Amino acid sequence: MSPPPPPLGRSRRRGGRSDHAFDPALDDRELIDARNQFTQGRWSDARALLVTTGNDWDRRGHRLLGLAEIPSAVDWAGDWLLAEPESADATTLLGCACVVRALRPKAKADEAARARQACLAAARITPEDPTPWLALLLLDRGREDGGDETGRLFEEVRSRHPEHHHAHHVMTALLAESHPDSGQDPLHEVYDFAAWAAEQAPADSPLAVLPVIAHAERYRVLVAAGSESDDPVASGHWSGRRARQVMKAAFDWWLEWEREDHPRHRVDLNFLAHAKVCEGRTAEAAALFHRIGPHATAAPWSYAGRDPYAAFTAARDHALGTP
């Protein structure tokens, strides 16, 4: 029998925040370098970065959103667009930056409408690019009055890039939130969606891990609804037959196909490590933590009301045998 998972740190009080800043760039060194220049208002490196990224849509979305996160991104993207009014990269970056600004806690009332118009302008310039639609998907998902168009926006992304990693994660999180009072329903729609997406994707696609994402997202919802314990052992969510099958399939995929070339592969590794910790499989978790290195992500370590960095470090230290 597998040993029980370690405690992941106490649940934080409602509204509490970790002092640790998670870097959305993850391990993308080229993005980090370009972002450092962009922070100072110098956009030439960002321009070159996006040119070399080309139509690698997952990487393009990752990099545009990474640049959009800096506080002055709207201003600097606007300056770039003034210098190059026909630039699709500048237009799309402005749309992404407007979305990030509109989703901040103290955003002004009209910023969501401005973000939407900026993204639609980018979509008109580059109709083949899923990134403006990804930004609109995030806008719709992140607003309290959003959600009505999420499915349509997801299809806009998927029609341009059927394996879009980030968009599938957004939809999984949304679908997991339906019927929070139904408990551990093995036929819940989020599981069907994740299994369908994994089956549709090529064998080497990281969407093979999506069933694990669905399992974690559903756990987040059930704990928040009070129908599951925030203790992985007490909840039973991670020890049932379906959970074991999902975790084994995803871990086996990782052993055979690990996609270090994918820009968001550290996101998948964090979800896999979290699942293995909750499952009590310390040796497998340790292998994943070695691959993650310093590139922790807030999700899913923040689930069940945890301080994400404290939960990550507690789990990592236990798995790696750090005293």
PDB file of C-alpha atoms in Angstrom:
ATOM      1  CA  MET A   1       0.000   0.000   0.000  1.00  0.00           C
ATOM      2  CA  SER A   2       1.289   3.479  -0.852  1.00  0.00           C
ATOM      3  CA  PRO A   3       2.164   5.699   2.131  1.00  0.00           C
ATOM      4  CA  PRO A   4      -0.159   8.605   2.829  1.00  0.00           C
ATOM      5  CA  PRO A   5       0.726  11.910   1.218  1.00  0.00           C
ATOM      6  CA  PRO A   6       2.442  14.539   3.365  1.00  0.00           C
ATOM      7  CA  PRO A   7       0.510  17.486   4.740  1.00  0.00           C
ATOM      8  CA  LEU A   8       0.549  20.283   2.186  1.00  0.00           C
ATOM      9  CA  GLY A   9       0.527  23.105   4.687  1.00  0.00           C
ATOM     10  CA  ARG A  10      -2.431  24.628   6.412  1.00  0.00           C
ATOM     11  CA  SER A  11      -5.318  26.119   4.536  1.00  0.00           C
ATOM     12  CA  ARG A  12      -4.885  29.860   4.373  1.00  0.00           C
ATOM     13  CA  ARG A  13      -7.575  32.177   5.577  1.00  0.00           C
ATOM     14  CA  ARG A  14      -9.998  33.458   2.970  1.00  0.00           C
ATOM     15  CA  GLY A  15      -8.361  36.262   1.032  1.00  0.00           C
ATOM     16  CA  GLY A  16      -4.851  35.348   2.157  1.00  0.00           C
ATOM     17  CA  ARG A  17      -2.063  35.541  -0.402  1.00  0.00           C
ATOM     18  CA  SER A  18       1.347  34.032  -0.684  1.00  0.00           C
ATOM     19  CA  ASP A  19       4.295  36.407  -0.750  1.00  0.00           C
ATOM     20  CA  HIS A  20       5.964  34.256  -3.396  1.00  0.00           C
ATOM     21  CA  ALA A  21       5.677  35.495  -6.973  1.00  0.00           C
ATOM     22  CA  PHE A  22       5.184  32.744  -9.556  1.00  0.00           C
ATOM     23  CA  ASP A  23       6.804  33.565 -12.886  1.00  0.00           C
ATOM     24  CA  PRO A  24       4.462  32.937 -15.849  1.00  0.00           C
ATOM     25  CA  ALA A  25       7.517  32.741 -18.137  1.00  0.00           C
ATOM     26  CA  LEU A  26       8.417  29.405 -16.498  1.00  0.00           C
ATOM     27  CA  ASP A  27      11.672  28.177 -18.069  1.00  0.00           C
ATOM     28  CA  ASP A  28      11.516  30.278 -21.255  1.00  0.00           C
ATOM     29  CA  ARG A  29      14.861  32.086 -21.048  1.00  0.00           C
ATOM     30  CA  GLU A  30      14.343  33.945 -24.318  1.00  0.00           C
ATOM     31  CA  LEU A  31      11.032  35.297 -23.066  1.00  0.00           C
ATOM     32  CA  ILE A  32      12.591  36.354 -19.771  1.00  0.00           C
ATOM     33  CA  ASP A  33      15.364  38.250 -21.563  1.00  0.00           C
ATOM     34  CA  ALA A  34      12.937  40.002 -23.923  1.00  0.00           C
ATOM     35  CA  ARG A  35      10.602  40.793 -21.042  1.00  0.00           C
ATOM     36  CA  ASN A  36      13.426  42.418 -19.089  1.00  0.00           C
ATOM     37  CA  GLN A  37      13.978  44.806 -21.994  1.00  0.00           C
ATOM     38  CA  PHE A  38      10.254  45.327 -22.518  1.00  0.00           C
ATOM     39  CA  THR A  39       9.840  46.295 -18.864  1.00  0.00           C
ATOM     40  CA  GLN A  40      12.080  49.267 -19.601  1.00  0.00           C
ATOM     41  CA  GLY A  41      10.091  50.291 -22.663  1.00  0.00           C
ATOM     42  CA  ARG A  42      12.449  48.706 -25.194  1.00  0.00           C
ATOM     43  CA  TRP A  43      10.357  46.514 -27.471  1.00  0.00           C
ATOM     44  CA  SER A  44      12.875  45.511 -30.163  1.00  0.00           C
ATOM     45  CA  ASP A  45      13.779  42.261 -28.393  1.00  0.00           C
ATOM     46  CA  ALA A  46      10.101  41.421 -27.967  1.00  0.00           C
ATOM     47  CA  ARG A  47       9.596  42.083 -31.652  1.00  0.00           C
ATOM     48  CA  ALA A  48      12.461  39.744 -32.597  1.00  0.00           C
ATOM     49  CA  LEU A  49      11.228  37.090 -30.164  1.00  0.00           C
ATOM     50  CA  LEU A  50       7.750  37.004 -31.680  1.00  0.00           C
ATOM     51  CA  VAL A  51       9.140  36.916 -35.221  1.00  0.00           C
ATOM     52  CA  THR A  52      11.216  33.830 -34.402  1.00  0.00           C
ATOM     53  CA  THR A  53       8.258  32.220 -32.598  1.00  0.00           C
ATOM     54  CA  GLY A  54       6.274  32.247 -35.844  1.00  0.00           C
ATOM     55  CA  ASN A  55       3.140  30.122 -35.890  1.00  0.00           C
ATOM     56  CA  ASP A  56       4.093  27.863 -32.987  1.00  0.00           C
ATOM     57  CA  TRP A  57       0.730  28.790 -31.486  1.00  0.00           C
ATOM     58  CA  ASP A  58       1.201  27.386 -27.993  1.00  0.00           C
ATOM     59  CA  ARG A  59       4.550  29.136 -27.661  1.00  0.00           C
ATOM     60  CA  ARG A  60       3.207  32.354 -29.198  1.00  0.00           C
ATOM     61  CA  GLY A  61       0.344  32.501 -26.715  1.00  0.00           C
ATOM     62  CA  HIS A  62       2.683  31.730 -23.827  1.00  0.00           C
ATOM     63  CA  ARG A  63       5.108  34.466 -24.835  1.00  0.00           C
ATOM     64  CA  LEU A  64       2.519  37.126 -25.605  1.00  0.00           C
ATOM     65  CA  LEU A  65       0.792  36.587 -22.274  1.00  0.00           C
ATOM     66  CA  GLY A  66       4.155  36.582 -20.503  1.00  0.00           C
ATOM     67  CA  LEU A  67       5.009  39.970 -22.000  1.00  0.00           C
ATOM     68  CA  ALA A  68       1.481  41.223 -21.297  1.00  0.00           C
ATOM     69  CA  GLU A  69       1.891  40.589 -17.566  1.00  0.00           C
ATOM     70  CA  ILE A  70       4.319  43.447 -16.960  1.00  0.00           C
ATOM     71  CA  PRO A  71       2.645  46.496 -15.384  1.00  0.00           C
ATOM     72  CA  SER A  72       3.318  48.911 -18.265  1.00  0.00           C
ATOM     73  CA  ALA A  73       2.630  46.444 -21.084  1.00  0.00           C
ATOM     74  CA  VAL A  74      -0.342  48.417 -22.439  1.00  0.00           C
ATOM     75  CA  ASP A  75       1.757  51.587 -22.706  1.00  0.00           C
ATOM     76  CA  TRP A  76       4.782  49.922 -24.284  1.00  0.00           C
ATOM     77  CA  ALA A  77       2.678  47.910 -26.731  1.00  0.00           C
ATOM     78  CA  GLY A  78       0.926  51.148 -27.657  1.00  0.00           C
ATOM     79  CA  ASP A  79       4.273  52.823 -28.328  1.00  0.00           C
ATOM     80  CA  TRP A  80       5.314  49.894 -30.517  1.00  0.00           C
ATOM     81  CA  LEU A  81       2.051  50.119 -32.441  1.00  0.00           C
ATOM     82  CA  LEU A  82       2.552  53.839 -33.020  1.00  0.00           C
ATOM     83  CA  ALA A  83       5.954  53.093 -34.534  1.00  0.00           C
ATOM     84  CA  GLU A  84       4.652  50.138 -36.593  1.00  0.00           C
ATOM     85  CA  PRO A  85       0.895  50.595 -37.113  1.00  0.00           C
ATOM     86  CA  GLU A  86       0.597  47.493 -39.298  1.00  0.00           C
ATOM     87  CA  SER A  87       2.365  45.167 -36.871  1.00  0.00           C
ATOM     88  CA  ALA A  88       0.235  42.112 -36.074  1.00  0.00           C
ATOM     89  CA  ASP A  89       2.539  41.269 -33.167  1.00  0.00           C
ATOM     90  CA  ALA A  90       2.162  44.708 -31.598  1.00  0.00           C
ATOM     91  CA  THR A  91      -1.604  44.651 -32.115  1.00  0.00           C
ATOM     92  CA  THR A  92      -1.965  41.215 -30.540  1.00  0.00           C
ATOM     93  CA  LEU A  93       0.315  42.118 -27.652  1.00  0.00           C
ATOM     94  CA  LEU A  94      -1.790  45.218 -26.987  1.00  0.00           C
ATOM     95  CA  GLY A  95      -4.925  43.043 -26.901  1.00  0.00           C
ATOM     96  CA  CYS A  96      -3.338  40.595 -24.465  1.00  0.00           C
ATOM     97  CA  ALA A  97      -2.037  43.416 -22.278  1.00  0.00           C
ATOM     98  CA  CYS A  98      -5.475  45.038 -22.173  1.00  0.00           C
ATOM     99  CA  VAL A  99      -6.979  41.720 -21.053  1.00  0.00           C
ATOM    100  CA  VAL A 100      -4.427  41.345 -18.259  1.00  0.00           C
ATOM    101  CA  ARG A 101      -5.152  44.897 -17.131  1.00  0.00           C
ATOM    102  CA  ALA A 102      -8.926  44.340 -17.260  1.00  0.00           C
ATOM    103  CA  LEU A 103      -8.614  41.271 -15.040  1.00  0.00           C
ATOM    104  CA  ARG A 104      -6.667  42.992 -12.284  1.00  0.00           C
ATOM    105  CA  PRO A 105      -8.594  43.527  -9.040  1.00  0.00           C
ATOM    106  CA  LYS A 106      -8.759  47.319  -9.320  1.00  0.00           C
ATOM    107  CA  ALA A 107      -9.517  47.488 -13.036  1.00  0.00           C
ATOM    108  CA  LYS A 108     -11.721  50.329 -14.235  1.00  0.00           C
ATOM    109  CA  ALA A 109     -15.234  49.540 -15.427  1.00  0.00           C
ATOM    110  CA  ASP A 110     -14.531  50.291 -19.100  1.00  0.00           C
ATOM    111  CA  GLU A 111     -11.315  48.285 -19.387  1.00  0.00           C
ATOM    112  CA  ALA A 112     -13.029  45.003 -20.248  1.00  0.00           C
ATOM    113  CA  ALA A 113     -14.755  46.596 -23.238  1.00  0.00           C
ATOM    114  CA  ARG A 114     -11.459  48.133 -24.350  1.00  0.00           C
ATOM    115  CA  ALA A 115      -9.716  44.769 -24.034  1.00  0.00           C
ATOM    116  CA  ARG A 116     -12.389  43.073 -26.089  1.00  0.00           C
ATOM    117  CA  GLN A 117     -12.097  45.619 -28.884  1.00  0.00           C
ATOM    118  CA  ALA A 118      -8.292  45.361 -28.874  1.00  0.00           C
ATOM    119  CA  CYS A 119      -8.443  41.568 -29.180  1.00  0.00           C
ATOM    120  CA  LEU A 120     -11.010  41.691 -31.967  1.00  0.00           C
ATOM    121  CA  ALA A 121      -8.772  44.150 -33.833  1.00  0.00           C
ATOM    122  CA  ALA A 122      -5.896  41.671 -33.513  1.00  0.00           C
ATOM    123  CA  ALA A 123      -8.122  38.818 -34.707  1.00  0.00           C
ATOM    124  CA  ARG A 124      -8.999  40.788 -37.842  1.00  0.00           C
ATOM    125  CA  ILE A 125      -5.340  41.405 -38.679  1.00  0.00           C
ATOM    126  CA  THR A 126      -4.265  37.771 -38.183  1.00  0.00           C
ATOM    127  CA  PRO A 127      -7.357  35.585 -38.666  1.00  0.00           C
ATOM    128  CA  GLU A 128      -5.304  32.382 -38.451  1.00  0.00           C
ATOM    129  CA  ASP A 129      -3.863  33.210 -35.002  1.00  0.00           C
ATOM    130  CA  PRO A 130      -5.693  31.658 -32.005  1.00  0.00           C
ATOM    131  CA  THR A 131      -3.995  34.013 -29.526  1.00  0.00           C
ATOM    132  CA  PRO A 132      -6.517  36.909 -29.669  1.00  0.00           C
ATOM    133  CA  TRP A 133      -9.275  34.358 -29.062  1.00  0.00           C
ATOM    134  CA  LEU A 134      -7.308  32.841 -26.185  1.00  0.00           C
ATOM    135  CA  ALA A 135      -7.069  36.308 -24.651  1.00  0.00           C
ATOM    136  CA  LEU A 136     -10.830  36.785 -25.083  1.00  0.00           C
ATOM    137  CA  LEU A 137     -11.397  33.357 -23.530  1.00  0.00           C
ATOM    138  CA  LEU A 138      -9.356  34.396 -20.494  1.00  0.00           C
ATOM    139  CA  LEU A 139     -11.244  37.683 -20.303  1.00  0.00           C
ATOM    140  CA  ASP A 140     -14.615  35.946 -20.372  1.00  0.00           C
ATOM    141  CA  ARG A 141     -13.494  33.308 -17.873  1.00  0.00           C
ATOM    142  CA  GLY A 142     -11.916  35.783 -15.468  1.00  0.00           C
ATOM    143  CA  ARG A 143     -14.732  38.309 -15.132  1.00  0.00           C
ATOM    144  CA  GLU A 144     -17.538  37.888 -12.612  1.00  0.00           C
ATOM    145  CA  ASP A 145     -20.087  38.676 -15.300  1.00  0.00           C
ATOM    146  CA  GLY A 146     -18.346  36.476 -17.871  1.00  0.00           C
ATOM    147  CA  GLY A 147     -18.834  32.833 -18.780  1.00  0.00           C
ATOM    148  CA  ASP A 148     -21.636  33.176 -21.324  1.00  0.00           C
ATOM    149  CA  GLU A 149     -19.345  33.042 -24.360  1.00  0.00           C
ATOM    150  CA  THR A 150     -16.658  30.739 -23.042  1.00  0.00           C
ATOM    151  CA  GLY A 151     -17.684  27.728 -25.134  1.00  0.00           C
ATOM    152  CA  ARG A 152     -17.869  29.749 -28.341  1.00  0.00           C
ATOM    153  CA  LEU A 153     -14.505  31.380 -27.699  1.00  0.00           C
ATOM    154  CA  PHE A 154     -12.942  27.994 -26.985  1.00  0.00           C
ATOM    155  CA  GLU A 155     -14.169  26.768 -30.365  1.00  0.00           C
ATOM    156  CA  GLU A 156     -12.637  29.842 -32.016  1.00  0.00           C
ATOM    157  CA  VAL A 157      -9.287  28.852 -30.518  1.00  0.00           C
ATOM    158  CA  ARG A 158      -9.682  25.173 -31.278  1.00  0.00           C
ATOM    159  CA  SER A 159     -10.671  25.761 -34.896  1.00  0.00           C
ATOM    160  CA  ARG A 160      -7.280  27.429 -35.372  1.00  0.00           C
ATOM    161  CA  HIS A 161      -5.207  25.066 -33.230  1.00  0.00           C
ATOM    162  CA  PRO A 162      -7.044  21.890 -32.144  1.00  0.00           C
ATOM    163  CA  GLU A 163      -4.458  20.990 -29.488  1.00  0.00           C
ATOM    164  CA  HIS A 164      -4.222  24.416 -27.854  1.00  0.00           C
ATOM    165  CA  HIS A 165      -2.855  23.614 -24.412  1.00  0.00           C
ATOM    166  CA  HIS A 166      -3.826  26.748 -22.497  1.00  0.00           C
ATOM    167  CA  ALA A 167      -7.354  26.890 -23.919  1.00  0.00           C
ATOM    168  CA  HIS A 168      -8.015  23.265 -22.951  1.00  0.00           C
ATOM    169  CA  HIS A 169      -6.893  24.014 -19.406  1.00  0.00           C
ATOM    170  CA  VAL A 170      -9.266  26.983 -19.226  1.00  0.00           C
ATOM    171  CA  MET A 171     -12.217  24.908 -20.423  1.00  0.00           C
ATOM    172  CA  THR A 172     -11.371  22.096 -18.021  1.00  0.00           C
ATOM    173  CA  ALA A 173     -11.386  24.496 -15.071  1.00  0.00           C
ATOM    174  CA  LEU A 174     -14.728  25.916 -16.181  1.00  0.00           C
ATOM    175  CA  LEU A 175     -16.441  22.574 -16.756  1.00  0.00           C
ATOM    176  CA  ALA A 176     -15.233  21.281 -13.383  1.00  0.00           C
ATOM    177  CA  GLU A 177     -17.302  23.986 -11.710  1.00  0.00           C
ATOM    178  CA  SER A 178     -20.656  22.684 -12.913  1.00  0.00           C
ATOM    179  CA  HIS A 179     -22.845  20.804 -10.395  1.00  0.00           C
ATOM    180  CA  PRO A 180     -20.548  21.220  -7.368  1.00  0.00           C
ATOM    181  CA  ASP A 181     -23.115  19.411  -5.207  1.00  0.00           C
ATOM    182  CA  SER A 182     -22.964  16.178  -7.208  1.00  0.00           C
ATOM    183  CA  GLY A 183     -19.851  14.975  -5.381  1.00  0.00           C
ATOM    184  CA  GLN A 184     -17.522  12.367  -6.843  1.00  0.00           C
ATOM    185  CA  ASP A 185     -19.572  11.686  -9.935  1.00  0.00           C
ATOM    186  CA  PRO A 186     -17.434   9.521 -12.280  1.00  0.00           C
ATOM    187  CA  LEU A 187     -19.675  10.573 -15.184  1.00  0.00           C
ATOM    188  CA  HIS A 188     -19.208  14.305 -14.624  1.00  0.00           C
ATOM    189  CA  GLU A 189     -18.874  16.264 -17.853  1.00  0.00           C
ATOM    190  CA  VAL A 190     -15.355  17.500 -17.074  1.00  0.00           C
ATOM    191  CA  TYR A 191     -14.074  13.920 -17.146  1.00  0.00           C
ATOM    192  CA  ASP A 192     -15.775  13.262 -20.471  1.00  0.00           C
ATOM    193  CA  PHE A 193     -14.288  16.447 -21.926  1.00  0.00           C
ATOM    194  CA  ALA A 194     -10.755  15.637 -20.746  1.00  0.00           C
ATOM    195  CA  ALA A 195     -10.930  12.040 -21.976  1.00  0.00           C
ATOM    196  CA  TRP A 196     -12.298  13.169 -25.348  1.00  0.00           C
ATOM    197  CA  ALA A 197      -9.566  15.803 -25.791  1.00  0.00           C
ATOM    198  CA  ALA A 198      -6.826  13.333 -24.843  1.00  0.00           C
ATOM    199  CA  GLU A 199      -8.180  10.729 -27.279  1.00  0.00           C
ATOM    200  CA  GLN A 200      -8.459  13.227 -30.136  1.00  0.00           C
ATOM    201  CA  ALA A 201      -4.885  14.467 -29.741  1.00  0.00           C
ATOM    202  CA  PRO A 202      -1.786  12.808 -31.268  1.00  0.00           C
ATOM    203  CA  ALA A 203       0.102  10.314 -29.115  1.00  0.00           C
ATOM    204  CA  ASP A 204       2.827  12.810 -28.205  1.00  0.00           C
ATOM    205  CA  SER A 205       0.433  15.612 -27.274  1.00  0.00           C
ATOM    206  CA  PRO A 206       0.578  16.911 -23.685  1.00  0.00           C
ATOM    207  CA  LEU A 207      -3.217  16.890 -23.740  1.00  0.00           C
ATOM    208  CA  ALA A 208      -2.746  13.278 -22.631  1.00  0.00           C
ATOM    209  CA  VAL A 209      -2.329  14.768 -19.138  1.00  0.00           C
ATOM    210  CA  LEU A 210      -5.691  16.592 -19.311  1.00  0.00           C
ATOM    211  CA  PRO A 211      -7.596  13.897 -17.347  1.00  0.00           C
ATOM    212  CA  VAL A 212      -5.272  14.626 -14.408  1.00  0.00           C
ATOM    213  CA  ILE A 213      -6.016  18.337 -14.765  1.00  0.00           C
ATOM    214  CA  ALA A 214      -9.738  17.530 -14.716  1.00  0.00           C
ATOM    215  CA  HIS A 215      -9.336  15.446 -11.566  1.00  0.00           C
ATOM    216  CA  ALA A 216      -7.470  18.247  -9.788  1.00  0.00           C
ATOM    217  CA  GLU A 217      -9.906  20.931 -10.928  1.00  0.00           C
ATOM    218  CA  ARG A 218     -12.866  18.880  -9.734  1.00  0.00           C
ATOM    219  CA  TYR A 219     -11.146  18.411  -6.359  1.00  0.00           C
ATOM    220  CA  ARG A 220     -10.747  22.196  -6.115  1.00  0.00           C
ATOM    221  CA  VAL A 221     -14.469  22.659  -6.717  1.00  0.00           C
ATOM    222  CA  LEU A 222     -15.610  19.931  -4.337  1.00  0.00           C
ATOM    223  CA  VAL A 223     -13.440  21.198  -1.486  1.00  0.00           C
ATOM    224  CA  ALA A 224     -14.692  24.756  -2.013  1.00  0.00           C
ATOM    225  CA  ALA A 225     -18.276  23.469  -1.984  1.00  0.00           C
ATOM    226  CA  GLY A 226     -17.677  21.663   1.305  1.00  0.00           C
ATOM    227  CA  SER A 227     -18.471  18.235  -0.120  1.00  0.00           C
ATOM    228  CA  GLU A 228     -14.892  16.955   0.082  1.00  0.00           C
ATOM    229  CA  SER A 229     -12.235  17.140   2.757  1.00  0.00           C
ATOM    230  CA  ASP A 230      -9.216  19.325   2.048  1.00  0.00           C
ATOM    231  CA  ASP A 231      -7.114  16.394   3.296  1.00  0.00           C
ATOM    232  CA  PRO A 232      -6.337  14.224   0.236  1.00  0.00           C
ATOM    233  CA  VAL A 233      -6.349  11.036   2.348  1.00  0.00           C
ATOM    234  CA  ALA A 234      -9.640  11.755   4.095  1.00  0.00           C
ATOM    235  CA  SER A 235     -11.374  12.786   0.883  1.00  0.00           C
ATOM    236  CA  GLY A 236     -10.761   9.575  -1.030  1.00  0.00           C
ATOM    237  CA  HIS A 237     -10.709  11.641  -4.214  1.00  0.00           C
ATOM    238  CA  TRP A 238      -7.195  10.513  -5.085  1.00  0.00           C
ATOM    239  CA  SER A 239      -7.448   6.826  -4.158  1.00  0.00           C
ATOM    240  CA  GLY A 240     -10.418   5.480  -6.128  1.00  0.00           C
ATOM    241  CA  ARG A 241     -10.175   3.157  -9.111  1.00  0.00           C
ATOM    242  CA  ARG A 242     -10.787   5.906 -11.639  1.00  0.00           C
ATOM    243  CA  ALA A 243      -8.183   8.159 -10.026  1.00  0.00           C
ATOM    244  CA  ARG A 244      -5.575   5.392 -10.085  1.00  0.00           C
ATOM    245  CA  GLN A 245      -6.217   4.693 -13.768  1.00  0.00           C
ATOM    246  CA  VAL A 246      -5.966   8.367 -14.702  1.00  0.00           C
ATOM    247  CA  MET A 247      -2.752   8.916 -12.742  1.00  0.00           C
ATOM    248  CA  LYS A 248      -1.080   5.794 -14.123  1.00  0.00           C
ATOM    249  CA  ALA A 249      -1.976   6.616 -17.721  1.00  0.00           C
ATOM    250  CA  ALA A 250      -0.677  10.179 -17.399  1.00  0.00           C
ATOM    251  CA  PHE A 251       2.546   9.150 -15.658  1.00  0.00           C
ATOM    252  CA  ASP A 252       3.185   6.417 -18.221  1.00  0.00           C
ATOM    253  CA  TRP A 253       2.666   8.987 -20.980  1.00  0.00           C
ATOM    254  CA  TRP A 254       5.202  11.269 -19.323  1.00  0.00           C
ATOM    255  CA  LEU A 255       7.779   8.487 -19.070  1.00  0.00           C
ATOM    256  CA  GLU A 256       7.458   7.731 -22.780  1.00  0.00           C
ATOM    257  CA  TRP A 257       6.740  11.105 -24.348  1.00  0.00           C
ATOM    258  CA  GLU A 258       7.969  13.825 -21.995  1.00  0.00           C
ATOM    259  CA  ARG A 259       7.651  17.033 -24.012  1.00  0.00           C
ATOM    260  CA  GLU A 260      10.391  19.292 -22.698  1.00  0.00           C
ATOM    261  CA  ASP A 261      10.067  21.270 -25.915  1.00  0.00           C
ATOM    262  CA  HIS A 262       6.543  22.411 -25.056  1.00  0.00           C
ATOM    263  CA  PRO A 263       6.425  25.942 -23.565  1.00  0.00           C
ATOM    264  CA  ARG A 264       3.928  24.961 -20.860  1.00  0.00           C
ATOM    265  CA  HIS A 265       5.284  21.535 -19.960  1.00  0.00           C
ATOM    266  CA  ARG A 266       6.180  22.741 -16.450  1.00  0.00           C
ATOM    267  CA  VAL A 267       2.451  23.390 -15.901  1.00  0.00           C
ATOM    268  CA  ASP A 268       1.711  19.735 -16.630  1.00  0.00           C
ATOM    269  CA  LEU A 269       4.591  18.596 -14.424  1.00  0.00           C
ATOM    270  CA  ASN A 270       3.223  20.598 -11.487  1.00  0.00           C
ATOM    271  CA  PHE A 271      -0.219  19.008 -11.890  1.00  0.00           C
ATOM    272  CA  LEU A 272       1.337  15.542 -12.195  1.00  0.00           C
ATOM    273  CA  ALA A 273       3.538  16.066  -9.130  1.00  0.00           C
ATOM    274  CA  HIS A 274       0.573  17.348  -7.124  1.00  0.00           C
ATOM    275  CA  ALA A 275      -1.466  14.302  -8.155  1.00  0.00           C
ATOM    276  CA  LYS A 276       1.309  11.898  -7.215  1.00  0.00           C
ATOM    277  CA  VAL A 277       1.748  13.607  -3.844  1.00  0.00           C
ATOM    278  CA  CYS A 278      -1.983  13.373  -3.150  1.00  0.00           C
ATOM    279  CA  GLU A 279      -1.898   9.740  -4.276  1.00  0.00           C
ATOM    280  CA  GLY A 280       0.948   9.030  -1.850  1.00  0.00           C
ATOM    281  CA  ARG A 281       3.406   7.897  -4.525  1.00  0.00           C
ATOM    282  CA  THR A 282       6.494   9.675  -3.262  1.00  0.00           C
ATOM    283  CA  ALA A 283       9.107   8.163  -5.572  1.00  0.00           C
ATOM    284  CA  GLU A 284       7.162   9.117  -8.688  1.00  0.00           C
ATOM    285  CA  ALA A 285       6.552  12.596  -7.274  1.00  0.00           C
ATOM    286  CA  ALA A 286      10.290  12.975  -6.630  1.00  0.00           C
ATOM    287  CA  ALA A 287      11.104  12.274 -10.289  1.00  0.00           C
ATOM    288  CA  LEU A 288       8.660  14.980 -11.298  1.00  0.00           C
ATOM    289  CA  PHE A 289      10.007  17.511  -8.791  1.00  0.00           C
ATOM    290  CA  HIS A 290      13.492  16.993 -10.231  1.00  0.00           C
ATOM    291  CA  ARG A 291      12.111  17.971 -13.654  1.00  0.00           C
ATOM    292  CA  ILE A 292      10.146  20.933 -12.280  1.00  0.00           C
ATOM    293  CA  GLY A 293      13.196  22.463 -10.619  1.00  0.00           C
ATOM    294  CA  PRO A 294      12.423  26.011  -9.465  1.00  0.00           C
ATOM    295  CA  HIS A 295       9.494  26.421 -11.875  1.00  0.00           C
ATOM    296  CA  ALA A 296       6.545  25.989  -9.544  1.00  0.00           C
ATOM    297  CA  THR A 297       3.079  27.127 -10.612  1.00  0.00           C
ATOM    298  CA  ALA A 298       0.386  28.461  -8.320  1.00  0.00           C
ATOM    299  CA  ALA A 299      -2.154  25.953  -9.667  1.00  0.00           C
ATOM    300  CA  PRO A 300      -2.771  23.319  -8.442  1.00  0.00           C
ATOM    301  CA  TRP A 301      -0.818  23.890  -5.230  1.00  0.00           C
ATOM    302  CA  SER A 302      -3.253  26.623  -4.209  1.00  0.00           C
ATOM    303  CA  TYR A 303      -6.226  24.260  -4.435  1.00  0.00           C
ATOM    304  CA  ALA A 304      -8.087  23.312  -1.277  1.00  0.00           C
ATOM    305  CA  GLY A 305      -7.305  26.777   0.061  1.00  0.00           C
ATOM    306  CA  ARG A 306      -3.552  26.223   0.439  1.00  0.00           C
ATOM    307  CA  ASP A 307      -0.786  28.771   0.293  1.00  0.00           C
ATOM    308  CA  PRO A 308       0.643  27.544  -3.024  1.00  0.00           C
ATOM    309  CA  TYR A 309       4.329  28.060  -2.367  1.00  0.00           C
ATOM    310  CA  ALA A 310       4.160  26.558   1.114  1.00  0.00           C
ATOM    311  CA  ALA A 311       2.254  23.564  -0.268  1.00  0.00           C
ATOM    312  CA  PHE A 312       4.729  23.115  -3.127  1.00  0.00           C
ATOM    313  CA  THR A 313       7.822  23.309  -0.929  1.00  0.00           C
ATOM    314  CA  ALA A 314       6.349  20.991   1.727  1.00  0.00           C
ATOM    315  CA  ALA A 315       5.476  18.391  -0.902  1.00  0.00           C
ATOM    316  CA  ARG A 316       8.806  18.737  -2.711  1.00  0.00           C
ATOM    317  CA  ASP A 317      10.866  18.521   0.471  1.00  0.00           C
ATOM    318  CA  HIS A 318       8.986  15.417   1.586  1.00  0.00           C
ATOM    319  CA  ALA A 319       9.345  13.721  -1.806  1.00  0.00           C
ATOM    320  CA  LEU A 320      13.046  14.536  -2.112  1.00  0.00           C
ATOM    321  CA  GLY A 321      13.773  13.640   1.509  1.00  0.00           C
ATOM    322  CA  THR A 322      14.776  17.145   2.598  1.00  0.00           C
ATOM    323  CA  PRO A 323      14.702  17.382   6.401  1.00  0.00           C
TER     324      PRO A 323
END
